[in-house]
Coordinates of C-alpha atoms in Angstrom, one line a residue:
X1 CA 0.0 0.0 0.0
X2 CA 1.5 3.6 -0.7
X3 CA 2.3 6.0 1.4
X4 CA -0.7 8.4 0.3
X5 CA -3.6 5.6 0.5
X6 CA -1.9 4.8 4.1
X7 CA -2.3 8.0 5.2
X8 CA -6.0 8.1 3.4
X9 CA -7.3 5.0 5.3
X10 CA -5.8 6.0 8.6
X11 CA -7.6 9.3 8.4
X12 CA -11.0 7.9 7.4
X13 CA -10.4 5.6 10.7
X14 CA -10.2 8.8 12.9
X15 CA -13.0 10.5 11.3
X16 CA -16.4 10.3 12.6
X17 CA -19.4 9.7 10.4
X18 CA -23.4 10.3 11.4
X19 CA -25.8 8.8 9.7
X20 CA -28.7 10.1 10.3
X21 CA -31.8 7.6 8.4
X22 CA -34.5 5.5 9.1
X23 CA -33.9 1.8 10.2
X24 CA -34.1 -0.5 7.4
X25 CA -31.8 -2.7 5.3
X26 CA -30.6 0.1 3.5
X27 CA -29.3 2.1 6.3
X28 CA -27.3 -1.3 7.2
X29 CA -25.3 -1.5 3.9
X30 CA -24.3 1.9 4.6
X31 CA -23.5 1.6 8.0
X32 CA -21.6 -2.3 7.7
X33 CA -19.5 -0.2 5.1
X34 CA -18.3 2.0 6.9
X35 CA -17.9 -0.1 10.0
X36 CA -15.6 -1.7 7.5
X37 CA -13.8 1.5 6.5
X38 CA -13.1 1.9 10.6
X39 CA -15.0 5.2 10.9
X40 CA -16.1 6.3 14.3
X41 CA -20.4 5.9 14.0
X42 CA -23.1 7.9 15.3
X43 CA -26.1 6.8 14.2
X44 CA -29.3 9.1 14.3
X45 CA -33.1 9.2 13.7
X46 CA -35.6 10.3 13.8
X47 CA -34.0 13.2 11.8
X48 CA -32.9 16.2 13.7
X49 CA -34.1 19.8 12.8
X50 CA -30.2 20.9 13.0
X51 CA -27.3 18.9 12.3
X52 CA -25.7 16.8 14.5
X53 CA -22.7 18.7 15.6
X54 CA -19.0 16.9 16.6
X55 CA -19.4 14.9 13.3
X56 CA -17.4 15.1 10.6
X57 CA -19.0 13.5 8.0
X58 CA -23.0 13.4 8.2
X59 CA -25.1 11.2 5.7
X60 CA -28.6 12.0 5.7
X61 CA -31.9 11.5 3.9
X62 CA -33.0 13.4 1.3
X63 CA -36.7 14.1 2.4
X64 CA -39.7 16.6 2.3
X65 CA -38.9 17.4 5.9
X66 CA -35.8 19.0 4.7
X67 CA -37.6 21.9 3.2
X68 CA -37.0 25.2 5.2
X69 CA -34.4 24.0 7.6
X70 CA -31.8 26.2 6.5
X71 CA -29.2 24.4 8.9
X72 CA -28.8 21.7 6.5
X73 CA -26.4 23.1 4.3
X74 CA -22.6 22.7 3.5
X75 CA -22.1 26.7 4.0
X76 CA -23.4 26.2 7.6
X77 CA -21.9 22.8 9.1
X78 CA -18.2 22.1 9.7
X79 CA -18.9 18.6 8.5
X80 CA -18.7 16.9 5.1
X81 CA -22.5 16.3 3.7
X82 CA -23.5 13.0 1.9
X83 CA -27.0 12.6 0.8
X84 CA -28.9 9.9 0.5
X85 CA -31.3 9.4 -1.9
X86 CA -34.1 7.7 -2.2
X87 CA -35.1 8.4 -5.4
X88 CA -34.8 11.0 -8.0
X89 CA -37.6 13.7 -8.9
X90 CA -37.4 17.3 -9.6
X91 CA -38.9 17.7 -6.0
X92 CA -35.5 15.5 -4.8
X93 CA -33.3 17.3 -6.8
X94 CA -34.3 20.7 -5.5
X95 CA -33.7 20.0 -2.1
X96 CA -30.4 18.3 -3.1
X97 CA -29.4 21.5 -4.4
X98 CA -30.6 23.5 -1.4
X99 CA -28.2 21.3 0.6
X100 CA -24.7 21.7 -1.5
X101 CA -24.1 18.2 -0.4
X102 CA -20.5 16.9 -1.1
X103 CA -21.8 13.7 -2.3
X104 CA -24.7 11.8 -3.0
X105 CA -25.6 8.2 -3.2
X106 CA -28.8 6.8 -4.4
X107 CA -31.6 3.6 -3.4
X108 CA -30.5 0.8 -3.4
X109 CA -27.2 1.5 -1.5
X110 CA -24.5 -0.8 -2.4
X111 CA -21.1 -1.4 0.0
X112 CA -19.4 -0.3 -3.7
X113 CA -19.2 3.6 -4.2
X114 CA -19.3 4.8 -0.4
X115 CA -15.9 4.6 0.2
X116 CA -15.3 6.7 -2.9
X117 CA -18.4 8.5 -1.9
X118 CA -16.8 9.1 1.1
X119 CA -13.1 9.8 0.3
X120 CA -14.5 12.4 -2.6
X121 CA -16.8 14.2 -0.4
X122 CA -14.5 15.0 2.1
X123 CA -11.7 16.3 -0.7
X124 CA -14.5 18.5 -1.3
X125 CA -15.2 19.9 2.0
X126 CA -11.4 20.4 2.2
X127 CA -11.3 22.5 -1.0
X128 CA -14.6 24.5 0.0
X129 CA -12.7 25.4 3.2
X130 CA -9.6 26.3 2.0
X131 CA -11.0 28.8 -0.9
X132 CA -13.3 30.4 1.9
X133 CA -10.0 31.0 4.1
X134 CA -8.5 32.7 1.1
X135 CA -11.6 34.7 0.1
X136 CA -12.1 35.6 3.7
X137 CA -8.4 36.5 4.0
X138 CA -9.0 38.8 0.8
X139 CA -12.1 40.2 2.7
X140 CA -10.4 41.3 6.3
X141 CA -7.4 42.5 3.5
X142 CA -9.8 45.1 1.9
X143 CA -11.1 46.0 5.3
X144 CA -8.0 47.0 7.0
X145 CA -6.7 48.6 3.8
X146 CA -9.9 51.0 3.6
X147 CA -9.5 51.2 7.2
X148 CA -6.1 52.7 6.5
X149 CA -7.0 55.2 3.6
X150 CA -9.6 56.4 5.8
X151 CA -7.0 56.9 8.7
X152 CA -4.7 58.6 6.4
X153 CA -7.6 61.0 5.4
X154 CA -7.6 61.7 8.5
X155 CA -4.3 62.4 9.5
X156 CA -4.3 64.9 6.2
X157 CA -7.5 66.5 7.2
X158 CA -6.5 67.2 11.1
X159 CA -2.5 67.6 11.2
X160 CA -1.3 68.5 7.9
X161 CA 0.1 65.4 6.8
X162 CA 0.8 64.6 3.4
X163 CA -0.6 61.1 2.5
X164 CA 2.8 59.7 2.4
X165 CA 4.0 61.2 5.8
X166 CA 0.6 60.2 7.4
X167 CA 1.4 56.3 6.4
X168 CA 4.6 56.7 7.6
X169 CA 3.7 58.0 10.7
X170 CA 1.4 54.9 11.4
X171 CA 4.0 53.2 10.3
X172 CA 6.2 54.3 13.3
X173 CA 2.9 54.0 15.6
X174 CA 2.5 50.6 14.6
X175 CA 6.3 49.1 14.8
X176 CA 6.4 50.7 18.1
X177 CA 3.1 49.7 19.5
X178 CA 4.1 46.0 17.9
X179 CA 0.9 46.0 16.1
X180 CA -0.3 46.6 12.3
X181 CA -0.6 49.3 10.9
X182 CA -4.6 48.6 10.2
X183 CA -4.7 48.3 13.5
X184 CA -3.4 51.9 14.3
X185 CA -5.9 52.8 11.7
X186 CA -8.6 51.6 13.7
X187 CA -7.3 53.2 16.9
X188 CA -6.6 56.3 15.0
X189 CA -10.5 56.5 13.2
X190 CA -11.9 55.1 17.3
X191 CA -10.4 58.0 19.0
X192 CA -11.3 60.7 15.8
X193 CA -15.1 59.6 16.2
X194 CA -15.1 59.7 20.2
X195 CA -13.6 63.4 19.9
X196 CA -16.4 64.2 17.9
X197 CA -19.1 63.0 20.3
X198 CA -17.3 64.7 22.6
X199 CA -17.7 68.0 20.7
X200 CA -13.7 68.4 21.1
X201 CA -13.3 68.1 17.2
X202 CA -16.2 69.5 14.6
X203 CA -17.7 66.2 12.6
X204 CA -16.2 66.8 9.1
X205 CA -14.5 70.1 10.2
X206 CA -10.4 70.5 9.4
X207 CA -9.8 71.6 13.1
X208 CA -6.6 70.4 14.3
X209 CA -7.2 68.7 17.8
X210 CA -4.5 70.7 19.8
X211 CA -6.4 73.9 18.5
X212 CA -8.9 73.1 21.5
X213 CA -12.3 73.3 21.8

């Protein structure tokens, strides 16, 4: 066995799986399978109105009951979503959607398929998370850059900087306070809008705080 598919197996055997469906034989294939694979099992009906939590990997059923719970969604559980199907209709497919499972299988469940079911959904879950850390990291990037152009506005408007002295001044702030510079920006705009509560500084005004009152 390579090195990668070691290291695939052992992590499917620390994982734990829910599955949350109704007794029946069908819910045994899927649960003797992965029994098989090694995965920790919770298993769970009737079905919840929220997701189980602690799970990281939940199969469900696909059902009517569905409808409206917006907990049951990829966007909103830590955990890898596999539906289960059992059957397919425009009604079945809708909710699928609605869900952004990671995988589906569909009636009659074989042992053949859920481990690749399985392997695949959580390679998607991976991927999802790792392009909303980068588009989240973009987000707080464009934040604390506006933050700083607003600061620098500032900094022109009340004490004469130019817009290259007043970066460089939080510059200096920053490396001394052993903090970013956004975040000088931040303290810079706080204590700009408490002054102006305060009636020390006029709102929108080019008064220069050590002018006084």
């Amino acid at each position: 066995m390579g090195q990668s598919l070691r290291r695939l197996y052992e992590d499917l055997r620390s994982i734990c799986v829910a599955v949350v469906y109704p007794p029946g034989e069908d819910r045994d294939v899927v649960i003797q399978q992965l029994q098989r694979i090694g995965c920790r099992l919770r298993v769970i009906w009737p079905s919840p109105t929220e997701p189980p939590t602690g799970a990281d990997v939940i199969f469900f059923q696909i059902s009517q009951e569905l409808e409206g719970r917006s907990g049951w969604n990829a966007s909103a559980v830590d955990a890898a979503l596999v539906a289960l199907s059992d059957y397919e209709s425009p009604t079945t497919l809708k909710l699928l959607l609605d869900t952004k499972a990671h995988g589906v299988l569909t009636r009659p469940f074989r042992s053949q398929g859920i481990l690749s079911t399985l392997v695949l959904a959580r390679s998607s879950q991976g991927f999802q998370q790792r392009q909303q850390a980068k588009i989240d990291k973009l987000e707080s990037t464009i934040k604390s850059r506006r933050q700083i152009e607003k600061a620098i506005r500032v900094l022109v408007e009340y004490q004469k900087h130019s817009e290259e002295s007043a970066y460089q001044f939080m510059r200096e702030r920053a490396t001394g306070l052993r903090v970013t510079v956004a975040e000088v920006a931040t303290m810079l705009l706080e204590t700009q809008d408490a002054m102006e509560k305060l009636g020390f500084l006029a709102a929108g005004k080019g008064k220069n705080p050590g002018d006084g009152v």
